[in-house]
């Protein structure tokens, strides 16, 4: 591997995470997707803030997460 090939791989992985684990309806990342492609969501604040701080979230996703964390966006069924 080279620095360039690893950078390309990182971008591919980052994009995959942004797409596969993002729940646009709830505005946050989910914990898992099972073998039936059902989203498993526990509403982990720490998980979502870590995704922001590591740079994995897009600006749009980070904004939506912070709207949820701040209470600006309420998700029905969350306790």
PDB file of C-alpha atoms in Angstrom:
ATOM      1  CA  UNK A   1       0.000   0.000   0.000  1.00  0.00           C
ATOM      2  CA  UNK A   2       1.010   3.601  -0.527  1.00  0.00           C
ATOM      3  CA  UNK A   3      -0.131   6.792   1.171  1.00  0.00           C
ATOM      4  CA  UNK A   4      -2.214   7.565  -1.910  1.00  0.00           C
ATOM      5  CA  UNK A   5      -3.872   4.130  -2.080  1.00  0.00           C
ATOM      6  CA  UNK A   6      -4.624   4.220   1.651  1.00  0.00           C
ATOM      7  CA  UNK A   7      -6.140   7.705   1.341  1.00  0.00           C
ATOM      8  CA  UNK A   8      -8.411   6.465  -1.433  1.00  0.00           C
ATOM      9  CA  UNK A   9      -9.411   3.456   0.656  1.00  0.00           C
ATOM     10  CA  UNK A  10     -10.141   5.695   3.640  1.00  0.00           C
ATOM     11  CA  UNK A  11     -12.442   7.881   1.548  1.00  0.00           C
ATOM     12  CA  UNK A  12     -14.260   4.793   0.274  1.00  0.00           C
ATOM     13  CA  UNK A  13     -14.745   3.495   3.831  1.00  0.00           C
ATOM     14  CA  UNK A  14     -15.837   6.922   5.072  1.00  0.00           C
ATOM     15  CA  UNK A  15     -18.448   7.233   2.324  1.00  0.00           C
ATOM     16  CA  UNK A  16     -19.715   3.713   3.041  1.00  0.00           C
ATOM     17  CA  UNK A  17     -20.172   4.537   6.747  1.00  0.00           C
ATOM     18  CA  UNK A  18     -21.927   7.808   5.878  1.00  0.00           C
ATOM     19  CA  UNK A  19     -24.394   5.964   3.671  1.00  0.00           C
ATOM     20  CA  UNK A  20     -24.909   2.592   5.369  1.00  0.00           C
ATOM     21  CA  UNK A  21     -25.239   3.710   8.983  1.00  0.00           C
ATOM     22  CA  UNK A  22     -26.982   7.077   8.516  1.00  0.00           C
ATOM     23  CA  UNK A  23     -30.695   7.357   9.310  1.00  0.00           C
ATOM     24  CA  UNK A  24     -31.856  10.539   7.606  1.00  0.00           C
ATOM     25  CA  UNK A  25     -35.329  10.358   9.131  1.00  0.00           C
ATOM     26  CA  UNK A  26     -33.904  10.432  12.661  1.00  0.00           C
ATOM     27  CA  UNK A  27     -30.885  12.547  11.793  1.00  0.00           C
ATOM     28  CA  UNK A  28     -28.314  10.335  13.445  1.00  0.00           C
ATOM     29  CA  UNK A  29     -26.082   7.330  12.908  1.00  0.00           C
ATOM     30  CA  UNK A  30     -27.366   3.927  13.915  1.00  0.00           C
ATOM     31  CA  UNK A  31     -25.429   1.205  15.693  1.00  0.00           C
ATOM     32  CA  UNK A  32     -25.836  -1.627  13.223  1.00  0.00           C
ATOM     33  CA  UNK A  33     -27.588  -3.151  10.241  1.00  0.00           C
ATOM     34  CA  UNK A  34     -28.578  -6.795  10.639  1.00  0.00           C
ATOM     35  CA  UNK A  35     -28.472  -9.495   7.972  1.00  0.00           C
ATOM     36  CA  UNK A  36     -32.026  -8.598   6.891  1.00  0.00           C
ATOM     37  CA  UNK A  37     -30.804  -5.004   6.339  1.00  0.00           C
ATOM     38  CA  UNK A  38     -32.919  -3.784   9.246  1.00  0.00           C
ATOM     39  CA  UNK A  39     -31.427  -0.800  11.051  1.00  0.00           C
ATOM     40  CA  UNK A  40     -30.614  -1.308  14.725  1.00  0.00           C
ATOM     41  CA  UNK A  41     -30.783   2.038  16.543  1.00  0.00           C
ATOM     42  CA  UNK A  42     -30.222   2.592  20.245  1.00  0.00           C
ATOM     43  CA  UNK A  43     -29.826   6.380  19.990  1.00  0.00           C
ATOM     44  CA  UNK A  44     -26.263   6.450  21.322  1.00  0.00           C
ATOM     45  CA  UNK A  45     -25.212  10.062  21.872  1.00  0.00           C
ATOM     46  CA  UNK A  46     -21.558   9.156  22.518  1.00  0.00           C
ATOM     47  CA  UNK A  47     -21.416   7.092  19.322  1.00  0.00           C
ATOM     48  CA  UNK A  48     -22.784   9.985  17.252  1.00  0.00           C
ATOM     49  CA  UNK A  49     -20.550  12.639  18.813  1.00  0.00           C
ATOM     50  CA  UNK A  50     -17.527  10.400  18.235  1.00  0.00           C
ATOM     51  CA  UNK A  51     -18.445  10.142  14.565  1.00  0.00           C
ATOM     52  CA  UNK A  52     -18.519  13.940  14.386  1.00  0.00           C
ATOM     53  CA  UNK A  53     -15.204  14.425  16.206  1.00  0.00           C
ATOM     54  CA  UNK A  54     -13.386  11.829  14.105  1.00  0.00           C
ATOM     55  CA  UNK A  55     -14.493  13.549  10.903  1.00  0.00           C
ATOM     56  CA  UNK A  56     -16.626  10.670   9.648  1.00  0.00           C
ATOM     57  CA  UNK A  57     -19.836  12.718   9.488  1.00  0.00           C
ATOM     58  CA  UNK A  58     -20.534  15.160   6.687  1.00  0.00           C
ATOM     59  CA  UNK A  59     -21.288  18.757   7.697  1.00  0.00           C
ATOM     60  CA  UNK A  60     -24.980  18.062   7.046  1.00  0.00           C
ATOM     61  CA  UNK A  61     -24.928  14.936   9.220  1.00  0.00           C
ATOM     62  CA  UNK A  62     -23.079  16.710  12.034  1.00  0.00           C
ATOM     63  CA  UNK A  63     -25.669  19.515  11.982  1.00  0.00           C
ATOM     64  CA  UNK A  64     -28.558  17.026  12.121  1.00  0.00           C
ATOM     65  CA  UNK A  65     -26.929  15.106  14.986  1.00  0.00           C
ATOM     66  CA  UNK A  66     -26.468  18.278  16.997  1.00  0.00           C
ATOM     67  CA  UNK A  67     -30.110  19.257  16.386  1.00  0.00           C
ATOM     68  CA  UNK A  68     -31.098  15.914  17.897  1.00  0.00           C
ATOM     69  CA  UNK A  69     -28.677  16.137  20.842  1.00  0.00           C
ATOM     70  CA  UNK A  70     -29.710  19.706  21.681  1.00  0.00           C
ATOM     71  CA  UNK A  71     -33.387  18.751  21.669  1.00  0.00           C
ATOM     72  CA  UNK A  72     -34.137  20.981  18.689  1.00  0.00           C
ATOM     73  CA  UNK A  73     -35.335  17.841  16.900  1.00  0.00           C
ATOM     74  CA  UNK A  74     -37.350  15.410  18.997  1.00  0.00           C
ATOM     75  CA  UNK A  75     -37.553  11.819  17.829  1.00  0.00           C
ATOM     76  CA  UNK A  76     -40.784  10.127  18.788  1.00  0.00           C
ATOM     77  CA  UNK A  77     -40.178   7.019  20.878  1.00  0.00           C
ATOM     78  CA  UNK A  78     -36.802   8.152  22.257  1.00  0.00           C
ATOM     79  CA  UNK A  79     -36.653   8.165  26.040  1.00  0.00           C
TER      80      UNK A  79
END
